[in-house]
């Protein structure tokens, strides 16, 4: 940028005012765009730092209702729908063509097919648990019903 300003000054001293003006206009436009982009980046970073307040569709008192995900308790029945995130670690009760993105857990590049009817051994690795859906994963297709088996713990290191 400094090089462009120097080039503009030299062009102006040599009498080429049109070129000097064009170079300065480019420098000013570049500065304005840089400021706008930096402001947008700061706003996006601030939005990422604020915790989201996800909601869950759960069965309470015999009625389907939307509640904050932090209020779920073990034993709640949670309704899962395509496009939503999973509000907690859940054991699937009913699922039809259910595919969940688990790349951050298993390294799978494609969504994993889930099956509520699967019966698993006690020590099955996370990636092979076809009847379980894990917190903060995303659905790609289908819908299902799940029983909340546990809440995820957030550890804070001071």
CSV table of N, CA and C in Angstrom, one decimal:
chain,number,residue,atom,x,y,z
A,1,UNK,N,0.8,-1.2,0.0
A,1,UNK,CA,0.0,0.0,0.0
A,1,UNK,C,0.9,1.2,0.0
A,2,UNK,N,2.0,1.2,0.8
A,2,UNK,CA,2.9,2.3,0.8
A,2,UNK,C,3.5,2.6,-0.6
A,3,UNK,N,3.8,1.5,-1.3
A,3,UNK,CA,4.4,1.6,-2.6
A,3,UNK,C,3.4,2.3,-3.6
A,4,UNK,N,2.1,2.0,-3.4
A,4,UNK,CA,1.1,2.6,-4.3
A,4,UNK,C,1.0,4.1,-4.0
A,5,UNK,N,1.1,4.5,-2.7
A,5,UNK,CA,1.0,5.9,-2.3
A,5,UNK,C,2.2,6.6,-2.9
A,6,UNK,N,3.4,6.0,-2.8
A,6,UNK,CA,4.6,6.6,-3.3
A,6,UNK,C,4.5,6.8,-4.8
A,7,UNK,N,4.0,5.7,-5.5
A,7,UNK,CA,3.8,5.8,-7.0
A,7,UNK,C,2.8,6.9,-7.3
A,8,UNK,N,1.8,7.1,-6.5
A,8,UNK,CA,0.8,8.2,-6.8
A,8,UNK,C,1.5,9.5,-6.6
A,9,UNK,N,2.3,9.7,-5.6
A,9,UNK,CA,3.0,11.0,-5.4
A,9,UNK,C,4.0,11.3,-6.5
A,10,UNK,N,4.7,10.3,-7.0
A,10,UNK,CA,5.6,10.4,-8.1
A,10,UNK,C,4.9,10.8,-9.4
A,11,UNK,N,3.8,10.1,-9.6
A,11,UNK,CA,2.9,10.4,-10.8
A,11,UNK,C,2.4,11.9,-10.7
A,12,UNK,N,2.0,12.3,-9.5
A,12,UNK,CA,1.6,13.7,-9.4
A,12,UNK,C,2.7,14.7,-9.6
A,13,UNK,N,3.9,14.4,-9.1
A,13,UNK,CA,5.0,15.3,-9.3
A,13,UNK,C,5.4,15.4,-10.8
A,14,UNK,N,5.2,14.3,-11.5
A,14,UNK,CA,5.6,14.3,-12.9
A,14,UNK,C,4.5,14.9,-13.8
A,15,UNK,N,3.4,15.3,-13.1
A,15,UNK,CA,2.3,16.0,-13.9
A,15,UNK,C,1.2,15.1,-14.4
A,16,UNK,N,1.3,13.8,-14.1
A,16,UNK,CA,0.2,12.9,-14.6
A,16,UNK,C,-0.8,12.7,-13.5
A,17,UNK,N,-1.7,13.8,-13.4
A,17,UNK,CA,-2.6,13.9,-12.3
A,17,UNK,C,-3.7,12.8,-12.4
A,18,UNK,N,-4.1,12.4,-13.6
A,18,UNK,CA,-5.1,11.4,-13.8
A,18,UNK,C,-4.7,10.1,-13.2
A,19,UNK,N,-3.4,9.7,-13.5
A,19,UNK,CA,-2.9,8.4,-13.0
A,19,UNK,C,-2.7,8.5,-11.5
A,20,UNK,N,-2.3,9.6,-11.0
A,20,UNK,CA,-2.1,9.8,-9.5
A,20,UNK,C,-3.4,9.7,-8.8
A,21,UNK,N,-4.4,10.3,-9.4
A,21,UNK,CA,-5.8,10.2,-8.8
A,21,UNK,C,-6.3,8.8,-8.8
A,22,UNK,N,-6.1,8.1,-9.9
A,22,UNK,CA,-6.6,6.7,-10.0
A,22,UNK,C,-5.9,5.8,-9.0
A,23,UNK,N,-4.6,6.0,-8.8
A,23,UNK,CA,-3.9,5.2,-7.9
A,23,UNK,C,-4.3,5.5,-6.4
A,24,UNK,N,-4.6,6.8,-6.1
A,24,UNK,CA,-5.0,7.1,-4.8
A,24,UNK,C,-6.5,6.6,-4.5
A,25,UNK,N,-7.3,6.6,-5.6
A,25,UNK,CA,-8.6,6.1,-5.5
A,25,UNK,C,-8.6,4.6,-5.1
A,26,UNK,N,-7.7,3.9,-5.8
A,26,UNK,CA,-7.5,2.5,-5.5
A,26,UNK,C,-7.0,2.3,-4.1
A,27,UNK,N,-6.1,3.1,-3.6
A,27,UNK,CA,-5.6,2.9,-2.2
A,27,UNK,C,-6.7,3.2,-1.2
A,28,UNK,N,-7.5,4.2,-1.5
A,28,UNK,CA,-8.6,4.5,-0.6
A,28,UNK,C,-9.7,3.4,-0.6
A,29,UNK,N,-10.0,2.9,-1.8
A,29,UNK,CA,-11.0,1.8,-1.9
A,29,UNK,C,-10.5,0.6,-1.1
A,30,UNK,N,-9.2,0.3,-1.3
A,30,UNK,CA,-8.6,-0.8,-0.6
A,30,UNK,C,-8.7,-0.7,0.9
A,31,UNK,N,-8.4,0.5,1.4
A,31,UNK,CA,-8.5,0.8,2.8
A,31,UNK,C,-9.9,0.6,3.4
A,32,UNK,N,-10.9,1.2,2.6
A,32,UNK,CA,-12.3,1.1,3.0
A,32,UNK,C,-12.7,-0.4,3.1
A,33,UNK,N,-12.4,-1.1,2.0
A,33,UNK,CA,-12.8,-2.6,2.0
A,33,UNK,C,-12.2,-3.3,3.1
A,34,UNK,N,-10.9,-3.0,3.4
A,34,UNK,CA,-10.2,-3.7,4.5
A,34,UNK,C,-10.9,-3.4,5.8
A,35,UNK,N,-11.3,-2.2,6.1
A,35,UNK,CA,-12.0,-1.9,7.3
A,35,UNK,C,-13.3,-2.6,7.4
A,36,UNK,N,-14.1,-2.6,6.3
A,36,UNK,CA,-15.4,-3.3,6.3
A,36,UNK,C,-15.2,-4.8,6.6
A,37,UNK,N,-14.3,-5.4,5.9
A,37,UNK,CA,-14.0,-6.8,6.1
A,37,UNK,C,-13.6,-7.2,7.5
A,38,UNK,N,-12.7,-6.3,8.1
A,38,UNK,CA,-12.2,-6.6,9.4
A,38,UNK,C,-13.4,-6.4,10.4
A,39,UNK,N,-14.3,-5.5,10.2
A,39,UNK,CA,-15.4,-5.3,11.1
A,39,UNK,C,-16.3,-6.5,11.0
A,40,UNK,N,-16.6,-7.0,9.8
A,40,UNK,CA,-17.4,-8.2,9.7
A,40,UNK,C,-16.8,-9.4,10.3
A,41,UNK,N,-15.5,-9.6,10.2
A,41,UNK,CA,-14.8,-10.7,10.8
A,41,UNK,C,-14.9,-10.6,12.3
A,42,UNK,N,-14.7,-9.4,12.9
A,42,UNK,CA,-14.9,-9.2,14.3
A,42,UNK,C,-16.3,-9.6,14.8
A,43,UNK,N,-17.3,-9.2,14.1
A,43,UNK,CA,-18.7,-9.5,14.4
A,43,UNK,C,-18.9,-11.0,14.4
A,44,UNK,N,-18.4,-11.7,13.3
A,44,UNK,CA,-18.5,-13.1,13.2
A,44,UNK,C,-17.8,-13.8,14.4
A,45,UNK,N,-16.6,-13.4,14.7
A,45,UNK,CA,-15.9,-14.0,15.9
A,45,UNK,C,-16.7,-13.8,17.2
A,46,UNK,N,-17.2,-12.6,17.4
A,46,UNK,CA,-18.0,-12.3,18.6
A,46,UNK,C,-19.3,-13.2,18.6
A,47,UNK,N,-19.9,-13.5,17.5
A,47,UNK,CA,-21.0,-14.4,17.4
A,47,UNK,C,-20.6,-15.8,17.7
A,48,UNK,N,-19.5,-16.2,17.3
A,48,UNK,CA,-19.0,-17.6,17.6
A,48,UNK,C,-18.7,-17.7,19.1
A,49,UNK,N,-18.2,-16.6,19.7
A,49,UNK,CA,-17.9,-16.7,21.2
A,49,UNK,C,-19.1,-16.8,22.1
A,50,UNK,N,-20.2,-16.2,21.6
A,50,UNK,CA,-21.4,-16.3,22.4
A,50,UNK,C,-22.0,-17.7,22.3
A,51,UNK,N,-22.3,-18.3,23.4
A,51,UNK,CA,-22.9,-19.7,23.3
A,51,UNK,C,-24.3,-19.7,22.7
A,52,UNK,N,-24.5,-20.6,21.9
A,52,UNK,CA,-25.8,-20.8,21.3
A,52,UNK,C,-26.7,-21.4,22.3
A,53,UNK,N,-28.0,-21.1,22.2
A,53,UNK,CA,-29.0,-21.7,23.1
A,53,UNK,C,-29.9,-22.6,22.3
A,54,UNK,N,-29.4,-23.9,22.1
A,54,UNK,CA,-30.2,-24.8,21.3
A,54,UNK,C,-31.4,-25.2,22.0
A,55,UNK,N,-32.4,-25.6,21.2
A,55,UNK,CA,-33.7,-26.0,21.7
A,55,UNK,C,-33.9,-27.5,21.3
A,56,UNK,N,-34.7,-28.2,22.1
A,56,UNK,CA,-35.0,-29.6,21.8
A,56,UNK,C,-36.5,-29.8,21.8
A,57,UNK,N,-37.0,-30.7,20.9
A,57,UNK,CA,-38.4,-31.1,20.9
A,57,UNK,C,-38.5,-32.3,21.7
A,58,UNK,N,-39.2,-32.2,22.9
A,58,UNK,CA,-39.2,-33.3,23.8
A,58,UNK,C,-40.7,-33.6,24.2
A,59,UNK,N,-40.9,-34.8,24.8
A,59,UNK,CA,-42.2,-35.2,25.3
A,59,UNK,C,-42.2,-34.9,26.8
A,60,UNK,N,-43.0,-34.0,27.2
A,60,UNK,CA,-43.1,-33.7,28.6
A,60,UNK,C,-44.6,-33.6,29.0
A,61,UNK,N,-44.9,-34.3,30.1
A,61,UNK,CA,-46.3,-34.3,30.5
A,61,UNK,C,-47.3,-34.8,29.4
A,62,UNK,N,-46.8,-35.7,28.6
A,62,UNK,CA,-47.6,-36.3,27.5
A,62,UNK,C,-47.8,-35.4,26.3
A,63,UNK,N,-47.1,-34.2,26.3
A,63,UNK,CA,-47.2,-33.3,25.2
A,63,UNK,C,-45.9,-33.0,24.6
A,64,UNK,N,-45.9,-32.9,23.3
A,64,UNK,CA,-44.6,-32.5,22.6
A,64,UNK,C,-44.4,-31.0,22.8
A,65,UNK,N,-43.3,-30.6,23.3
A,65,UNK,CA,-43.0,-29.2,23.5
A,65,UNK,C,-41.5,-28.9,23.2
A,66,UNK,N,-41.3,-27.6,22.9
A,66,UNK,CA,-39.9,-27.2,22.7
A,66,UNK,C,-39.4,-26.6,24.0
A,67,UNK,N,-38.2,-27.1,24.4
A,67,UNK,CA,-37.6,-26.7,25.6
A,67,UNK,C,-36.1,-26.4,25.4
A,68,UNK,N,-35.5,-25.6,26.2
A,68,UNK,CA,-34.0,-25.4,26.0
A,68,UNK,C,-33.3,-26.8,26.2
A,69,UNK,N,-32.3,-27.1,25.4
A,69,UNK,CA,-31.6,-28.3,25.5
A,69,UNK,C,-31.0,-28.5,26.8
A,70,UNK,N,-30.6,-27.5,27.5
A,70,UNK,CA,-29.9,-27.6,28.8
A,70,UNK,C,-30.9,-28.1,29.9
A,71,UNK,N,-32.2,-28.1,29.6
A,71,UNK,CA,-33.2,-28.6,30.6
A,71,UNK,C,-33.5,-30.0,30.4
A,72,UNK,N,-32.9,-30.7,29.4
A,72,UNK,CA,-33.2,-32.1,29.2
A,72,UNK,C,-32.6,-32.9,30.3
A,73,UNK,N,-33.3,-34.0,30.7
A,73,UNK,CA,-32.8,-34.9,31.8
A,73,UNK,C,-32.9,-36.3,31.3
A,74,UNK,N,-32.0,-37.2,31.9
A,74,UNK,CA,-32.1,-38.6,31.4
A,74,UNK,C,-33.5,-39.2,31.5
A,75,UNK,N,-33.9,-39.9,30.5
A,75,UNK,CA,-35.3,-40.4,30.5
A,75,UNK,C,-36.2,-39.6,29.6
A,76,UNK,N,-35.8,-38.4,29.2
A,76,UNK,CA,-36.7,-37.6,28.3
A,76,UNK,C,-36.8,-38.3,27.0
A,77,UNK,N,-37.9,-38.2,26.3
A,77,UNK,CA,-38.1,-38.6,24.9
A,77,UNK,C,-37.9,-37.4,24.1
A,78,UNK,N,-36.9,-37.5,23.1
A,78,UNK,CA,-36.5,-36.4,22.3
A,78,UNK,C,-36.9,-36.7,20.8
A,79,UNK,N,-37.5,-35.7,20.1
A,79,UNK,CA,-37.9,-35.9,18.7
A,79,UNK,C,-36.8,-35.3,17.9
A,80,UNK,N,-36.3,-36.1,17.0
A,80,UNK,CA,-35.2,-35.7,16.1
A,80,UNK,C,-35.7,-35.5,14.7
A,81,UNK,N,-35.4,-34.4,14.0
A,81,UNK,CA,-35.8,-34.1,12.7
A,81,UNK,C,-34.7,-33.6,11.8
A,82,UNK,N,-34.8,-33.9,10.5
A,82,UNK,CA,-33.8,-33.6,9.6
A,82,UNK,C,-33.4,-32.1,9.6
A,83,UNK,N,-32.1,-31.8,9.6
A,83,UNK,CA,-31.7,-30.4,9.6
A,83,UNK,C,-31.4,-29.9,11.0
A,84,UNK,N,-31.9,-30.6,12.0
A,84,UNK,CA,-31.7,-30.1,13.4
A,84,UNK,C,-30.4,-30.8,14.0
A,85,UNK,N,-29.9,-30.2,15.0
A,85,UNK,CA,-28.7,-30.8,15.7
A,85,UNK,C,-29.3,-31.7,16.8
A,86,UNK,N,-28.5,-32.6,17.3
A,86,UNK,CA,-28.9,-33.5,18.3
A,86,UNK,C,-28.6,-32.8,19.7
A,87,UNK,N,-29.6,-32.6,20.5
A,87,UNK,CA,-29.4,-31.8,21.7
A,87,UNK,C,-28.7,-32.5,22.9
A,88,UNK,N,-28.5,-33.8,22.8
A,88,UNK,CA,-27.8,-34.6,23.8
A,88,UNK,C,-27.4,-36.0,23.3
A,89,UNK,N,-26.6,-36.7,24.0
A,89,UNK,CA,-26.3,-38.1,23.6
A,89,UNK,C,-27.6,-38.9,23.9
A,90,UNK,N,-28.1,-39.6,22.8
A,90,UNK,CA,-29.4,-40.3,22.9
A,90,UNK,C,-29.3,-41.7,22.4
A,91,UNK,N,-30.1,-42.5,22.9
A,91,UNK,CA,-30.3,-43.9,22.4
A,91,UNK,C,-31.6,-43.8,21.5
A,92,UNK,N,-31.4,-44.3,20.3
A,92,UNK,CA,-32.6,-44.2,19.3
A,92,UNK,C,-33.6,-45.2,19.7
A,93,UNK,N,-34.9,-44.8,19.6
A,93,UNK,CA,-36.0,-45.6,19.8
A,93,UNK,C,-36.7,-46.0,18.5
A,94,UNK,N,-36.7,-45.0,17.6
A,94,UNK,CA,-37.4,-45.2,16.3
A,94,UNK,C,-36.6,-44.3,15.3
A,95,UNK,N,-36.3,-44.9,14.2
A,95,UNK,CA,-35.6,-44.1,13.2
A,95,UNK,C,-35.9,-44.7,11.8
A,96,UNK,N,-36.2,-43.8,10.9
A,96,UNK,CA,-36.4,-44.2,9.5
A,96,UNK,C,-35.5,-43.5,8.6
A,97,UNK,N,-34.6,-44.2,7.9
A,97,UNK,CA,-33.6,-43.7,7.0
A,97,UNK,C,-32.8,-42.6,7.7
A,98,UNK,N,-32.3,-42.8,8.9
A,98,UNK,CA,-31.6,-41.8,9.6
A,98,UNK,C,-30.2,-41.8,9.3
A,99,UNK,N,-29.7,-40.6,8.9
A,99,UNK,CA,-28.2,-40.5,8.6
A,99,UNK,C,-27.7,-39.3,9.3
A,100,UNK,N,-26.6,-39.5,10.1
A,100,UNK,CA,-26.1,-38.4,10.9
A,100,UNK,C,-24.6,-38.2,10.6
A,101,UNK,N,-24.2,-36.9,10.6
A,101,UNK,CA,-22.8,-36.5,10.3
A,101,UNK,C,-22.0,-36.7,11.6
A,102,UNK,N,-21.1,-37.6,11.6
A,102,UNK,CA,-20.2,-37.9,12.7
A,102,UNK,C,-18.7,-37.8,12.5
A,103,UNK,N,-18.4,-36.9,11.5
A,103,UNK,CA,-17.0,-36.8,11.1
A,103,UNK,C,-16.1,-36.4,12.2
A,104,UNK,N,-16.5,-35.5,13.1
A,104,UNK,CA,-15.6,-35.1,14.2
A,104,UNK,C,-15.4,-36.2,15.2
A,105,UNK,N,-16.3,-37.2,15.3
A,105,UNK,CA,-16.1,-38.3,16.2
A,105,UNK,C,-15.4,-39.5,15.6
A,106,UNK,N,-15.7,-39.8,14.4
A,106,UNK,CA,-15.2,-41.0,13.8
A,106,UNK,C,-14.3,-40.8,12.6
A,107,UNK,N,-14.3,-39.7,12.1
A,107,UNK,CA,-13.5,-39.4,10.9
A,107,UNK,C,-14.1,-39.8,9.6
A,108,UNK,N,-15.4,-40.3,9.7
A,108,UNK,CA,-16.1,-40.7,8.5
A,108,UNK,C,-16.4,-39.4,7.7
A,109,UNK,N,-16.2,-39.5,6.4
A,109,UNK,CA,-16.4,-38.3,5.5
A,109,UNK,C,-17.9,-38.2,5.1
A,110,UNK,N,-18.6,-39.3,5.2
A,110,UNK,CA,-20.0,-39.3,4.8
A,110,UNK,C,-20.9,-39.5,6.0
A,111,UNK,N,-22.2,-39.1,6.0
A,111,UNK,CA,-23.1,-39.3,7.1
A,111,UNK,C,-23.3,-40.8,7.3
A,112,UNK,N,-23.4,-41.2,8.6
A,112,UNK,CA,-23.5,-42.6,9.0
A,112,UNK,C,-25.0,-43.0,9.1
A,113,UNK,N,-25.3,-44.1,8.6
A,113,UNK,CA,-26.7,-44.7,8.7
A,113,UNK,C,-26.9,-45.2,10.1
A,114,UNK,N,-28.0,-44.8,10.7
A,114,UNK,CA,-28.4,-45.3,12.1
A,114,UNK,C,-29.5,-46.2,12.0
A,115,UNK,N,-29.6,-47.1,13.0
A,115,UNK,CA,-30.7,-48.1,13.1
A,115,UNK,C,-31.1,-48.3,14.5
A,116,UNK,N,-32.3,-47.9,14.9
A,116,UNK,CA,-32.8,-48.0,16.3
A,116,UNK,C,-32.9,-49.4,16.8
A,117,UNK,N,-33.1,-50.4,15.9
A,117,UNK,CA,-33.3,-51.8,16.3
A,117,UNK,C,-32.0,-52.5,16.5
A,118,UNK,N,-30.8,-51.9,16.3
A,118,UNK,CA,-29.5,-52.5,16.5
A,118,UNK,C,-29.4,-52.9,18.0
A,119,UNK,N,-28.9,-54.1,18.3
A,119,UNK,CA,-28.5,-54.5,19.6
A,119,UNK,C,-27.0,-54.6,19.6
A,120,UNK,N,-26.4,-53.9,20.6
A,120,UNK,CA,-24.9,-53.9,20.6
A,120,UNK,C,-24.3,-54.6,21.8
A,121,UNK,N,-23.1,-55.0,21.6
A,121,UNK,CA,-22.4,-55.6,22.8
A,121,UNK,C,-22.0,-54.4,23.7
A,122,UNK,N,-21.5,-54.7,24.9
A,122,UNK,CA,-21.3,-53.7,25.9
A,122,UNK,C,-20.1,-52.8,25.5
A,123,UNK,N,-19.1,-53.3,25.0
A,123,UNK,CA,-17.9,-52.5,24.7
A,123,UNK,C,-17.7,-52.1,23.2
A,124,UNK,N,-18.8,-51.7,22.6
A,124,UNK,CA,-18.7,-51.4,21.2
A,124,UNK,C,-18.1,-49.9,21.1
A,125,UNK,N,-17.1,-49.7,20.2
A,125,UNK,CA,-16.5,-48.4,20.0
A,125,UNK,C,-17.6,-47.4,19.5
A,126,UNK,N,-17.3,-46.1,19.8
A,126,UNK,CA,-18.3,-45.0,19.4
A,126,UNK,C,-18.7,-45.1,18.0
A,127,UNK,N,-17.7,-45.3,17.1
A,127,UNK,CA,-18.0,-45.2,15.7
A,127,UNK,C,-18.9,-46.4,15.2
A,128,UNK,N,-19.1,-47.4,16.0
A,128,UNK,CA,-19.9,-48.6,15.6
A,128,UNK,C,-21.2,-48.6,16.3
A,129,UNK,N,-21.6,-47.6,17.1
A,129,UNK,CA,-22.8,-47.6,17.8
A,129,UNK,C,-23.9,-47.1,16.9
A,130,UNK,N,-24.6,-48.0,16.2
A,130,UNK,CA,-25.6,-47.6,15.2
A,130,UNK,C,-26.9,-47.3,15.8
A,131,UNK,N,-27.1,-47.5,17.1
A,131,UNK,CA,-28.4,-47.2,17.7
A,131,UNK,C,-28.3,-46.0,18.7
A,132,UNK,N,-27.2,-45.2,18.5
A,132,UNK,CA,-26.9,-44.1,19.4
A,132,UNK,C,-26.6,-42.8,18.5
A,133,UNK,N,-27.1,-41.7,19.0
A,133,UNK,CA,-26.7,-40.4,18.3
A,133,UNK,C,-26.1,-39.5,19.4
A,134,UNK,N,-25.1,-38.8,18.9
A,134,UNK,CA,-24.3,-38.0,19.9
A,134,UNK,C,-24.6,-36.5,19.8
A,135,UNK,N,-24.4,-35.9,20.9
A,135,UNK,CA,-24.7,-34.4,21.0
A,135,UNK,C,-24.0,-33.6,20.0
A,136,UNK,N,-24.7,-32.6,19.5
A,136,UNK,CA,-24.2,-31.6,18.6
A,136,UNK,C,-23.8,-32.1,17.2
A,137,UNK,N,-24.3,-33.3,16.8
A,137,UNK,CA,-24.1,-33.8,15.5
A,137,UNK,C,-25.4,-33.4,14.7
A,138,UNK,N,-25.3,-33.4,13.4
A,138,UNK,CA,-26.3,-32.9,12.5
A,138,UNK,C,-27.0,-34.0,11.7
A,139,UNK,N,-28.3,-33.9,11.5
A,139,UNK,CA,-29.0,-34.9,10.7
A,139,UNK,C,-28.9,-34.5,9.2
A,140,UNK,N,-28.9,-35.5,8.4
A,140,UNK,CA,-28.9,-35.2,6.9
A,140,UNK,C,-30.2,-35.6,6.3
A,141,UNK,N,-30.8,-36.7,6.8
A,141,UNK,CA,-32.1,-37.2,6.2
A,141,UNK,C,-32.9,-37.8,7.3
A,142,UNK,N,-34.1,-37.9,7.1
A,142,UNK,CA,-35.1,-38.7,7.9
A,142,UNK,C,-35.4,-38.0,9.3
A,143,UNK,N,-36.1,-38.8,10.1
A,143,UNK,CA,-36.5,-38.3,11.4
A,143,UNK,C,-36.5,-39.5,12.4
A,144,UNK,N,-36.6,-39.2,13.6
A,144,UNK,CA,-36.6,-40.3,14.6
A,144,UNK,C,-37.0,-39.8,16.0
A,145,UNK,N,-37.1,-40.8,16.9
A,145,UNK,CA,-37.5,-40.5,18.3
A,145,UNK,C,-36.4,-41.2,19.1
A,146,UNK,N,-35.9,-40.5,20.1
A,146,UNK,CA,-34.8,-41.0,20.9
A,146,UNK,C,-35.1,-40.9,22.4
A,147,UNK,N,-34.5,-41.7,23.2
A,147,UNK,CA,-34.5,-41.7,24.6
A,147,UNK,C,-33.2,-41.1,25.1
A,148,UNK,N,-33.3,-40.1,25.9
A,148,UNK,CA,-32.1,-39.4,26.4
A,148,UNK,C,-31.4,-40.3,27.4
A,149,UNK,N,-30.2,-40.8,27.1
A,149,UNK,CA,-29.6,-41.7,28.0
A,149,UNK,C,-28.6,-41.0,28.9
A,150,UNK,N,-28.0,-39.8,28.5
A,150,UNK,CA,-27.1,-39.1,29.3
A,150,UNK,C,-26.9,-37.7,28.8
A,151,UNK,N,-26.5,-36.9,29.7
A,151,UNK,CA,-26.1,-35.5,29.3
A,151,UNK,C,-24.6,-35.4,29.1
A,152,UNK,N,-24.2,-34.6,28.2
A,152,UNK,CA,-22.8,-34.4,28.1
A,152,UNK,C,-22.3,-33.5,29.2
A,153,UNK,N,-21.1,-33.7,29.6
A,153,UNK,CA,-20.5,-32.9,30.7
A,153,UNK,C,-19.5,-31.9,30.0
A,154,UNK,N,-19.5,-30.7,30.5
A,154,UNK,CA,-18.6,-29.7,30.0
A,154,UNK,C,-17.5,-29.5,31.1
A,155,UNK,N,-16.3,-29.7,30.8
A,155,UNK,CA,-15.2,-29.5,31.8
A,155,UNK,C,-14.6,-28.2,31.6
A,156,UNK,N,-14.3,-27.5,32.7
A,156,UNK,CA,-13.6,-26.2,32.6
A,156,UNK,C,-12.3,-26.3,33.3
A,157,UNK,N,-11.3,-26.0,32.6
A,157,UNK,CA,-9.9,-26.0,33.1
A,157,UNK,C,-9.5,-24.6,33.5
A,158,UNK,N,-9.2,-24.4,34.8
A,158,UNK,CA,-8.9,-23.0,35.2
A,158,UNK,C,-7.4,-22.9,35.3
